[in-house]
Short mmCIF file of C-alpha atoms in Angstrom, two decimals:
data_model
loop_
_atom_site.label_atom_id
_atom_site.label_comp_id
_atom_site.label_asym_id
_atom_site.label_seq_id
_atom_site.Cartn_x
_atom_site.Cartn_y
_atom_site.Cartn_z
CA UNK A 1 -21.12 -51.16 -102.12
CA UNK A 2 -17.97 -52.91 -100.74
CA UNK A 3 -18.89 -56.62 -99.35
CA UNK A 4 -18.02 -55.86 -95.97
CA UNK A 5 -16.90 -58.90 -93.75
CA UNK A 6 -19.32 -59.94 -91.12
CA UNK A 7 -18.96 -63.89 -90.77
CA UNK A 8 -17.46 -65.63 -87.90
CA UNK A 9 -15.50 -67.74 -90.78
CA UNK A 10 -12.33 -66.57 -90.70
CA UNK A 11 -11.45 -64.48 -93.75
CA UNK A 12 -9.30 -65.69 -96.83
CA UNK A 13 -8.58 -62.62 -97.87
CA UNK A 14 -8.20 -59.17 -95.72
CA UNK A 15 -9.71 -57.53 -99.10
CA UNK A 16 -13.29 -57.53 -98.52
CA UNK A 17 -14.18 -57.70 -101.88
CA UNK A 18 -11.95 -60.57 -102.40
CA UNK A 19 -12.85 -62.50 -99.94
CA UNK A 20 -16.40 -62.20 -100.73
CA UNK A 21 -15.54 -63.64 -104.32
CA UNK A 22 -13.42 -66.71 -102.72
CA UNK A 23 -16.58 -67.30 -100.69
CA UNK A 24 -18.89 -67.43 -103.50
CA UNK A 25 -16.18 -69.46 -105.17
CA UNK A 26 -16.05 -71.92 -102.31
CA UNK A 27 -19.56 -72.36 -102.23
CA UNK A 28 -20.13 -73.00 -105.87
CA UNK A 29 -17.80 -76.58 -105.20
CA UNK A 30 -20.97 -78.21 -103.40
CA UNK A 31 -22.18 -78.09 -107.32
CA UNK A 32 -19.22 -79.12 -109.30
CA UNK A 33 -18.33 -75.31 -110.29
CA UNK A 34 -15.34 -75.11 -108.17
CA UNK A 35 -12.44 -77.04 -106.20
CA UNK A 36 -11.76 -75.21 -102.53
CA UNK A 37 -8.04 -76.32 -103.05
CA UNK A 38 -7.09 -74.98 -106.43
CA UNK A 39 -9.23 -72.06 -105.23
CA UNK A 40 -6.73 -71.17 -102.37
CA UNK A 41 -4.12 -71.91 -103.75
CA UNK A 42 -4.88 -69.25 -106.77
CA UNK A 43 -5.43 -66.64 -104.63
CA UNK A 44 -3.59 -67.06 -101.20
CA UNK A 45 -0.40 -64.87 -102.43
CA UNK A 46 -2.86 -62.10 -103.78
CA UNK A 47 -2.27 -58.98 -101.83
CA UNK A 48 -5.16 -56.74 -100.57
CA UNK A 49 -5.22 -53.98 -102.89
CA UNK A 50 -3.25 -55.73 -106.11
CA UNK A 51 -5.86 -55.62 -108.73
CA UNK A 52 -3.92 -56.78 -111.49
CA UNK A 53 -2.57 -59.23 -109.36
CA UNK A 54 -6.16 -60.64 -108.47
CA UNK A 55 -7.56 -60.98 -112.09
CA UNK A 56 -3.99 -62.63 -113.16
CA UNK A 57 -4.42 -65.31 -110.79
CA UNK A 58 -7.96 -65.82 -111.60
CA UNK A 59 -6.94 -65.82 -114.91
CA UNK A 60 -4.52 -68.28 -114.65
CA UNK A 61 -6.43 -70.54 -112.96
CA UNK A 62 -9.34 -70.95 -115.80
CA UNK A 63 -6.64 -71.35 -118.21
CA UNK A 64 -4.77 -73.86 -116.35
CA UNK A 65 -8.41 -75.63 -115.88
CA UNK A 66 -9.87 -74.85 -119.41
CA UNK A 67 -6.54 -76.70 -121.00
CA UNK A 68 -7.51 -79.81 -118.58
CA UNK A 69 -10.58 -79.79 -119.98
CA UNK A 70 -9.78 -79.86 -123.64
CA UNK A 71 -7.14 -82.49 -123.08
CA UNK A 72 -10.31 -84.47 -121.49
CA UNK A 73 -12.09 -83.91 -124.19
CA UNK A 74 -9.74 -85.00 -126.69
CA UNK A 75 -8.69 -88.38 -125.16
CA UNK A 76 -12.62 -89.00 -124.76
CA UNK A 77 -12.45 -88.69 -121.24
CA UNK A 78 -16.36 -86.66 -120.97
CA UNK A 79 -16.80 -86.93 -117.39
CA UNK A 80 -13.62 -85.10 -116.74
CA UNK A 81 -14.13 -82.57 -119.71
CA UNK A 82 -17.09 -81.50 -118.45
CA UNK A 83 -16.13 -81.13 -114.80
CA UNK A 84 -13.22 -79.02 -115.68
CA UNK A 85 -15.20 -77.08 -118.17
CA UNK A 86 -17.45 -76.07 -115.43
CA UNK A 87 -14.88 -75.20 -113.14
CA UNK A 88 -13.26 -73.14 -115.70
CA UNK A 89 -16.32 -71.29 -116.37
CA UNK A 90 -16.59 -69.87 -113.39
CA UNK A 91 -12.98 -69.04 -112.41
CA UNK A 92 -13.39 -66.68 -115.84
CA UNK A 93 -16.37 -65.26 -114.39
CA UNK A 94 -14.53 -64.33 -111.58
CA UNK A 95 -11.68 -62.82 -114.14
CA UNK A 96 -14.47 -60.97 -115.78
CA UNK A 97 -15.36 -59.42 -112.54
CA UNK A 98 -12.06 -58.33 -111.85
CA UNK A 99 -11.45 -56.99 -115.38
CA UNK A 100 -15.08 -54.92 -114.75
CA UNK A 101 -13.21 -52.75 -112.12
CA UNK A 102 -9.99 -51.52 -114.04
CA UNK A 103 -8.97 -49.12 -116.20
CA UNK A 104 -7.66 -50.86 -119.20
CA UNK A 105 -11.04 -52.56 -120.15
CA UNK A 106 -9.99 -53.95 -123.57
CA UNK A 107 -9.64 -57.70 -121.99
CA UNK A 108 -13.22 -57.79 -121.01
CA UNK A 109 -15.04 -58.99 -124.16
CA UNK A 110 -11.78 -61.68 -125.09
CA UNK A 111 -12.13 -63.31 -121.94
CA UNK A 112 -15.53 -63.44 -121.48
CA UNK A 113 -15.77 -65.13 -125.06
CA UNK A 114 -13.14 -67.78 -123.02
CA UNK A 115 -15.56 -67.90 -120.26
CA UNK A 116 -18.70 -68.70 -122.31
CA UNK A 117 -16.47 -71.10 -124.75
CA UNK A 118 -15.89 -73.47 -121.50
CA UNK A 119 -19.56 -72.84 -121.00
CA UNK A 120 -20.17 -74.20 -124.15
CA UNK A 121 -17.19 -76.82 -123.29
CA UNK A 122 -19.64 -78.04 -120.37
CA UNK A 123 -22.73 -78.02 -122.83
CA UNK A 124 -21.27 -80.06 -125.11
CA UNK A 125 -20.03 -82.64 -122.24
CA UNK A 126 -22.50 -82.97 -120.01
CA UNK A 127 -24.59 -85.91 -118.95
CA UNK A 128 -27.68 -83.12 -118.60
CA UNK A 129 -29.70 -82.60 -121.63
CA UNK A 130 -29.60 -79.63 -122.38
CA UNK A 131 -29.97 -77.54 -125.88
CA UNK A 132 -28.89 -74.06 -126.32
CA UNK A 133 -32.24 -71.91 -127.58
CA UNK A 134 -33.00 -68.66 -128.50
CA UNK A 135 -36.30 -66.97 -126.58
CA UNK A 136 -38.31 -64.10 -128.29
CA UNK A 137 -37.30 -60.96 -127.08
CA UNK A 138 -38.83 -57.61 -128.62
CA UNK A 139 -36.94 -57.47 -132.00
CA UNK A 140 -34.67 -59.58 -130.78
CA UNK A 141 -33.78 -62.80 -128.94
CA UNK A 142 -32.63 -63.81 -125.45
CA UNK A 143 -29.53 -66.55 -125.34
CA UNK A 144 -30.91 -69.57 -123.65
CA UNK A 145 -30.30 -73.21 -121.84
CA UNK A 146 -33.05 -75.58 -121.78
CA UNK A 147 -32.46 -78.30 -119.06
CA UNK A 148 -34.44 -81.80 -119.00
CA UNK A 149 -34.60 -82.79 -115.50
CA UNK A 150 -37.26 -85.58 -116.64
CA UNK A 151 -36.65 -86.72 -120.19
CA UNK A 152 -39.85 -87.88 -122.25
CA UNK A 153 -42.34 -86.89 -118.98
CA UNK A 154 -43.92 -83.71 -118.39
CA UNK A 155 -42.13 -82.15 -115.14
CA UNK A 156 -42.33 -79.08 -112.90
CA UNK A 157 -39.83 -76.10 -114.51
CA UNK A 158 -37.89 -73.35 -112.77
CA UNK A 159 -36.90 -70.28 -114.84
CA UNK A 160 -33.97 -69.32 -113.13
CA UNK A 161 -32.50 -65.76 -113.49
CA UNK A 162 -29.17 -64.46 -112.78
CA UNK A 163 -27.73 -61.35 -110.77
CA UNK A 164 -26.22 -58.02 -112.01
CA UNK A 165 -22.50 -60.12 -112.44
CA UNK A 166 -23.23 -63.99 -112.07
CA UNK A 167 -22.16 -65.76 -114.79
CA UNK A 168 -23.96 -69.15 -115.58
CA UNK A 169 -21.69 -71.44 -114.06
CA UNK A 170 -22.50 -69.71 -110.79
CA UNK A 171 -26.44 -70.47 -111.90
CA UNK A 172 -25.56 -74.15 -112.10
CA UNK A 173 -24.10 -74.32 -108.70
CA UNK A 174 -26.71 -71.92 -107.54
CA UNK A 175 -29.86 -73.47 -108.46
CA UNK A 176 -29.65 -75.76 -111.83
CA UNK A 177 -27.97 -78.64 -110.60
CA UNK A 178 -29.96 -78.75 -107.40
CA UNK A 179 -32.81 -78.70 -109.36
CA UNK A 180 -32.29 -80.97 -112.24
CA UNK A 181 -31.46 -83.45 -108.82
CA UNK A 182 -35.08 -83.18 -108.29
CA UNK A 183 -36.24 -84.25 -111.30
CA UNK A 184 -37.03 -80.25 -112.36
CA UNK A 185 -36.82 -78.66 -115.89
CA UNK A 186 -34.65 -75.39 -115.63
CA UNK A 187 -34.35 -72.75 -117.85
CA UNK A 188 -31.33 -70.32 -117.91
CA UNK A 189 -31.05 -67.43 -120.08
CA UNK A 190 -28.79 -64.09 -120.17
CA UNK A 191 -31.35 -61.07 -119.85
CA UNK A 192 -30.44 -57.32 -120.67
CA UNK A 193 -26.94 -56.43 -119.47
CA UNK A 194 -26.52 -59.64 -118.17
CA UNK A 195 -23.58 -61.22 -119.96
CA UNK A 196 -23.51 -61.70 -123.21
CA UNK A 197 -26.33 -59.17 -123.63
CA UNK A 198 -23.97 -56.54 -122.06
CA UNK A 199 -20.81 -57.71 -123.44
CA UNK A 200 -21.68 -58.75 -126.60
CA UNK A 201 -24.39 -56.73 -127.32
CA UNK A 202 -23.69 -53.17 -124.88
CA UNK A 203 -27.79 -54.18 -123.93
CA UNK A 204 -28.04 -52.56 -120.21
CA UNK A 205 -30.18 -52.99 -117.12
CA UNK A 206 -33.88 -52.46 -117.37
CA UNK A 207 -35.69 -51.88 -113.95
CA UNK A 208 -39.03 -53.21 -115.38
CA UNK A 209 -38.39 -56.76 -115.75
CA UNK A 210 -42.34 -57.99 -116.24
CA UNK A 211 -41.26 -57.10 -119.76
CA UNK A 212 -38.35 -59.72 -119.60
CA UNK A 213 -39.63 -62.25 -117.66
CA UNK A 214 -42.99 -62.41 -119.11
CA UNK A 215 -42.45 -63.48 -123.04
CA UNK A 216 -39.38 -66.12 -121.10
CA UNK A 217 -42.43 -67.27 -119.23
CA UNK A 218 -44.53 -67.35 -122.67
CA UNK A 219 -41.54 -69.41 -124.53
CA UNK A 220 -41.11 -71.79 -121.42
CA UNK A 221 -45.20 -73.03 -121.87
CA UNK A 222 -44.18 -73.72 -125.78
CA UNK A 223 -41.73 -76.32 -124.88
CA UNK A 224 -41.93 -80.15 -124.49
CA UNK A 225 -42.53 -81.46 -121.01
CA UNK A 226 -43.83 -78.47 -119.00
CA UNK A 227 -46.30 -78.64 -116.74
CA UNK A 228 -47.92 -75.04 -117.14
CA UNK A 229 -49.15 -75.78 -113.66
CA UNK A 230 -46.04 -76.17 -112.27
CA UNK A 231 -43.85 -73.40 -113.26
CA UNK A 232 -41.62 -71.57 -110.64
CA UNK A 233 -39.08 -68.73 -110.92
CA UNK A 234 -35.98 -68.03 -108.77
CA UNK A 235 -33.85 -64.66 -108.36
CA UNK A 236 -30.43 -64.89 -107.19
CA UNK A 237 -28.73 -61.54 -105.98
CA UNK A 238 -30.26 -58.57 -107.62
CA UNK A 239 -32.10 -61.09 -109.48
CA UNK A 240 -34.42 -61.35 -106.51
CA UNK A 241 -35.76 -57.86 -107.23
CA UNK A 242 -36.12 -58.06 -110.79
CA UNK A 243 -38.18 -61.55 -109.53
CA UNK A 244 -40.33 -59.56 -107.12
CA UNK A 245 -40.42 -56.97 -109.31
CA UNK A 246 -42.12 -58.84 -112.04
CA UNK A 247 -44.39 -61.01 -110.00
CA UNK A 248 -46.40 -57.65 -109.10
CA UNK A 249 -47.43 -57.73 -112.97
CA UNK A 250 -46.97 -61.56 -114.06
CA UNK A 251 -49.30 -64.14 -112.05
CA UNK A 252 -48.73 -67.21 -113.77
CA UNK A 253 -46.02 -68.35 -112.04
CA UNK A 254 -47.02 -71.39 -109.22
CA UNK A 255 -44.18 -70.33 -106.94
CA UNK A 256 -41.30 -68.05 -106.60
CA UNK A 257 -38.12 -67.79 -105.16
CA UNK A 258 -36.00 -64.35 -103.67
CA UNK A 259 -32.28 -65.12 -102.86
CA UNK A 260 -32.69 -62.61 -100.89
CA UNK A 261 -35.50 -60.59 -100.81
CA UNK A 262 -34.84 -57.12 -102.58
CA UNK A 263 -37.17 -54.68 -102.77
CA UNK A 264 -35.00 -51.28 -103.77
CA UNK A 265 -31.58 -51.94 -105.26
CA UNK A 266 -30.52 -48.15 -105.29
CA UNK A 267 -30.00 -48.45 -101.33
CA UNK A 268 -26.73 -50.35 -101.80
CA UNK A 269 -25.69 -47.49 -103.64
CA UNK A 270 -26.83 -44.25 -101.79
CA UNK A 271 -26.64 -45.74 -98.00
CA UNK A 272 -22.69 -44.69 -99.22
CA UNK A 273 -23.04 -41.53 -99.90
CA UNK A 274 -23.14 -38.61 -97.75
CA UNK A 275 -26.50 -36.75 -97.28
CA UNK A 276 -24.87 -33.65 -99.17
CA UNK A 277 -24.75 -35.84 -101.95
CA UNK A 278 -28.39 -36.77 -101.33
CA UNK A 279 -29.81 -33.27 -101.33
CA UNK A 280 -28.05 -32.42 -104.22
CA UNK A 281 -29.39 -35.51 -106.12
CA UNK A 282 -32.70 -34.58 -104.41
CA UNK A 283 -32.59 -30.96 -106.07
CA UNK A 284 -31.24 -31.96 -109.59
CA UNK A 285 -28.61 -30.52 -109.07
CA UNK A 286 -26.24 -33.26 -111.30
CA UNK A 287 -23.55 -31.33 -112.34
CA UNK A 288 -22.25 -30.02 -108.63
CA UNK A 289 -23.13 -33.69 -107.69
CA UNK A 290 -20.68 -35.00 -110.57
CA UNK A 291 -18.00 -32.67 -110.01
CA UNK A 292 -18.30 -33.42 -105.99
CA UNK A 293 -18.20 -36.98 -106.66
CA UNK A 294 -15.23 -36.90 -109.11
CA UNK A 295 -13.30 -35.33 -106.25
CA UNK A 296 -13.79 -37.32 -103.94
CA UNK A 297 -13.19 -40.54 -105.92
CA UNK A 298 -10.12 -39.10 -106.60
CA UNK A 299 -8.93 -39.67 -102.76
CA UNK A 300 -10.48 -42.98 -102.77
CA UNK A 301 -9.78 -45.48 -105.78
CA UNK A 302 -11.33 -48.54 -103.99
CA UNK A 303 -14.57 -47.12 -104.46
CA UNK A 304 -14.20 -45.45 -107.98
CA UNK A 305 -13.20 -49.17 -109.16
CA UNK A 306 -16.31 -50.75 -107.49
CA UNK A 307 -17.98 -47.67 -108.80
CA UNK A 308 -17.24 -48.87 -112.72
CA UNK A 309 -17.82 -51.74 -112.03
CA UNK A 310 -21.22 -51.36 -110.81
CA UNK A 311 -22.02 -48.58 -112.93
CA UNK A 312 -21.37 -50.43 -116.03
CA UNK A 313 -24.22 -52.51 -117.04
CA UNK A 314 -26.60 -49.59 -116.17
CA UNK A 315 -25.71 -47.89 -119.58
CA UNK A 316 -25.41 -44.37 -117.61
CA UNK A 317 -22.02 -41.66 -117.87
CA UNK A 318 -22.21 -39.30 -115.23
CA UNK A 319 -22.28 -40.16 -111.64
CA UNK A 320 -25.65 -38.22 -111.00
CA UNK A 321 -26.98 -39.79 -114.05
CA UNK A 322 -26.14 -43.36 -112.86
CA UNK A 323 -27.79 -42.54 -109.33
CA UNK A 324 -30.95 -41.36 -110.91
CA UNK A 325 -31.38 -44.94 -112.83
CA UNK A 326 -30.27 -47.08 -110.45
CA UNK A 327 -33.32 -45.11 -108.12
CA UNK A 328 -35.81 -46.77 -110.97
CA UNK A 329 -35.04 -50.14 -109.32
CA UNK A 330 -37.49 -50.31 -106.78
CA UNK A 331 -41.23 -52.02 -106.17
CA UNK A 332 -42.31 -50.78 -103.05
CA UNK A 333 -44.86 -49.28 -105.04
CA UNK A 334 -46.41 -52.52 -106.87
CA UNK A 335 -45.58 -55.48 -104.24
CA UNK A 336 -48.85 -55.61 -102.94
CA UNK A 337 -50.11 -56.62 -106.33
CA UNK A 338 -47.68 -59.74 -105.87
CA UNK A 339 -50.24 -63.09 -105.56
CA UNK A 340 -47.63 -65.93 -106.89
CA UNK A 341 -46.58 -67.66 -103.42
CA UNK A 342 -43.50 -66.35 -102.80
CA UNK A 343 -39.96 -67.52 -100.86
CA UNK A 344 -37.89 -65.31 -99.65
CA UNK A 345 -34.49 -66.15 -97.98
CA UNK A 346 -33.02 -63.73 -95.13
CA UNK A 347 -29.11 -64.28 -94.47
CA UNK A 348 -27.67 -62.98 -91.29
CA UNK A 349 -25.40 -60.08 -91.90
CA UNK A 350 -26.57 -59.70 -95.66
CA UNK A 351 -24.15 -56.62 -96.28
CA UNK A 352 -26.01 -55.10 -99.52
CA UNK A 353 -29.06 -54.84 -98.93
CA UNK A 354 -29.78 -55.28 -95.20
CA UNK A 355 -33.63 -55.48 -93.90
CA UNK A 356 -35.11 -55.90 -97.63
CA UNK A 357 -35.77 -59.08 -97.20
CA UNK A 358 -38.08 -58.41 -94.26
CA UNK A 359 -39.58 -55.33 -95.75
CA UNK A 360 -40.18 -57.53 -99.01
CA UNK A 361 -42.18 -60.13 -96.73
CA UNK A 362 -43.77 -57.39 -95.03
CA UNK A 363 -45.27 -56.13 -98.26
CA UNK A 364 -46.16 -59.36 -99.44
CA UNK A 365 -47.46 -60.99 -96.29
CA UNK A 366 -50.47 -62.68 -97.47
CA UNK A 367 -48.24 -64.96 -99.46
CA UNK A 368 -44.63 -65.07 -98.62
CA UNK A 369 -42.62 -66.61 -96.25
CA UNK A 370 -39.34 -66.05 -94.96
CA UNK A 371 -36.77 -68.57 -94.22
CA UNK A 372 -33.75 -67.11 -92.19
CA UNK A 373 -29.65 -67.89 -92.25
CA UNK A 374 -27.33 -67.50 -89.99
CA UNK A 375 -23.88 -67.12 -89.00
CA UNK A 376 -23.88 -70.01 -86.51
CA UNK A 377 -25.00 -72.18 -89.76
CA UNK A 378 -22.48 -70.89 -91.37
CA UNK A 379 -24.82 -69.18 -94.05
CA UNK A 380 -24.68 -65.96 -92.83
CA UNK A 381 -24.06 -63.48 -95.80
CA UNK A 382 -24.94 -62.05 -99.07
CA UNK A 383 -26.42 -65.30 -100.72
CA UNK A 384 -25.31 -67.37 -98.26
CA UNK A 385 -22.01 -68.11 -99.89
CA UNK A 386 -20.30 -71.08 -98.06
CA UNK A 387 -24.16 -72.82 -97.82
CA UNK A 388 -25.45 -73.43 -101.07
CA UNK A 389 -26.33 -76.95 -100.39
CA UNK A 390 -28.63 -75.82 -97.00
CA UNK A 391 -30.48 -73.59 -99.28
CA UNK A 392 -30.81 -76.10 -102.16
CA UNK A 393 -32.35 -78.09 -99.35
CA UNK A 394 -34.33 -75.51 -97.64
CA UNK A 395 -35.68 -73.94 -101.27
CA UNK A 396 -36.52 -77.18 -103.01
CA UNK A 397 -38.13 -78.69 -100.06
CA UNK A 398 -40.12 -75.42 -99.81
CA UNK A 399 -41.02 -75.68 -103.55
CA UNK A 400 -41.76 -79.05 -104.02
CA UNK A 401 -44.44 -79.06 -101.02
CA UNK A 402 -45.75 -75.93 -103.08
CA UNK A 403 -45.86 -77.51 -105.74
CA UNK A 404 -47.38 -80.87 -104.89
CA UNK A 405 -50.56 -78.87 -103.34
#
């Protein structure tokens, strides 16, 4: 579960988990959702196991930002508003995440109602068009972002969904602005226990995402200026498997994109645990499996934070419980009925869910391809975090050609 250090970048932080998140931080600058030196700055004095310590300073940072940005705003200044709105969102996604691991939880929905308010700061300021919309969902509906990459023309769209923690700023610098560069429509929307649905709402996790994606994909054709032709969908983090995962049910889609390939999300879970644990999971047996796991936690706190953190948006209690759902997150079974050409990106050293991305392409060979990062490229890593702008370049140049035939 932890994001173990494998790069030949020297680490920012000797906290693995940390200095995955300054990573991911870094890279979301090449998109306007970050600046590397307030970045460092924030967190250099952050020791390795001060947890308090690591949301304060991320917390400190968005404020320090989000004030910028309404003192932008209210001399007029839009250009800088939005840029610091942006930035802000994101360093209170990070805050979020950091809250998501403690005890005392009763920050978590106040800040992230400060992290979607500089969202909404960026919405408002933005050169983008782009109108917040609400997508049929069930007996309900899904929070949405409708970008215009082509205003008054019809255009090719991406539906772009998020990971198990992203928040949208990361989207932007993962895939929106990159896209919208291109002349693309995007679509960004918070599914179940993604953001607001999970704070907000306490909506978890569902492994069977056709059922999400699908009446998105239904909304998207009802909008000005789509090409129904031309519509492509892209996965980031666990996203890619609830991508995949839908794709074996939903074949209107011209294209997709995996970022990475993931084709059983319980493996970044149970590769941790030792086969004991396994055979007891195996036999049912979930209250010795609770009680072992309790003990054990209690020797190592590292992993019982990452634990609630994890374990959260799955809208499970006991450990066994929480194992047994997270096991529901896998299309082994159904990838062969995948027919939507599909991308899928391999980083060097991905340290979650090693191999999938191979194993995804294997299962889908007649019609995926898989383009590979590595360390000397500096892109080595869960999402390639300090090369977002090679894969903008790599995807987009992929999906355009798809796109154009």
């Amino acid at each position: 579960m932890n994001a173990h250090e494998k790069s030949e970048i020297k680490p920012f932080s000797v906290n693995q988990d940390y200095d995955f998140e300054i990573r991911t931080a870094l890279g979301h600058a090449s998109a306007g959702a970050g600046d590397p030196g307030e970045i460092l700055a924030a967190t250099e004095q952050v020791r390795k196991n001060d947890h308090e310590g690591w949301f304060d300073a991320w917390k400190a940072l968005a404020d320090r930002t989000a004030q910028i940005a309404d003192t932008a705003a209210g001399r007029g200044h839009r250009v800088s508003a939005a840029d610091a709105y942006l930035r802000a969102s994101a360093y209170y996604g990070v805050a979020v995440n950091a809250l998501s691991s403690l005890d005392d939880t009763t920050r978590l929905q106040p800040t992230f109602a400060e992290q979607r308010k500089a969202w909404d700061g960026f919405i408002a300021h933005t050169s983008a068009d782009v109108t917040a919309i609400r997508i049929p969902y069930e007996d309900d509906a899904l929070p949405g972002y409708w970008f215009r990459g082509a205003s008054g023309a019809t255009a090719p769209t991406l539906i772009a969904v998020n990971g198990s923690d992203g928040a949208l700023a990361g989207l932007w610098a993962s895939c929106i602005q990159a896209a919208l560069a291109r002349g693309y429509n995007v679509l960004a929307f918070d599914g179940p226990g993604q953001q607001s649905q999970l704070f907000e709402k306490n909506i978890p996790f569902r492994p069977d995402w056709e059922h999400v994606l699908t009446p998105v994909l239904d909304h998207v054709l009802t909008l000005d200026g789509v090409d129904p032709d031309k519509v492509a969908v892209y996965g980031i983090s666990q996203g890619g498997y609830w991508v995949a995962r839908a794709l074996a049910f939903e074949h209107r889609f011209a294209a997709a994109i995996t970022d990475p390939g993931v084709v059983d999300v319980s493996t970044s879970w149970t590769s941790h645990l030792p086969p004991s644990l396994i055979k007891l999971l195996d036999a049912g047996d979930m209250a010795k499996f609770d009680k072992e796991m309790a003990f054990g936690l209690k020797f190592s706190p590292e992993t019982a934070r990452t634990w609630a953190f994890r374990a959260r948006p799955y809208g499970t209690t006991g450990y066994g419980e929480t194992i047994q759902a997270v096991r529901t997150y896998t299309m082994a079974d159904v990838a062969g009925q995948i027919t939507t050409p599909l991308l899928i990106l391999s980083p060097e050293n991905e340290q979650f869910w090693p191999g999938q991305a191979q194993q995804l392409a294997d299962l889908t060979s007649s019609v995926s391809t898989v383009i590979a990062f590595t360390a000397a490229e500096g892109a080595d890593g869960h999402c390639q975090p300090m090369a977002r702008a090679l894969t903008a370049q790599r995807m987009f140049d992929w999906l355009d050609e798809k796109l154009a035939g």
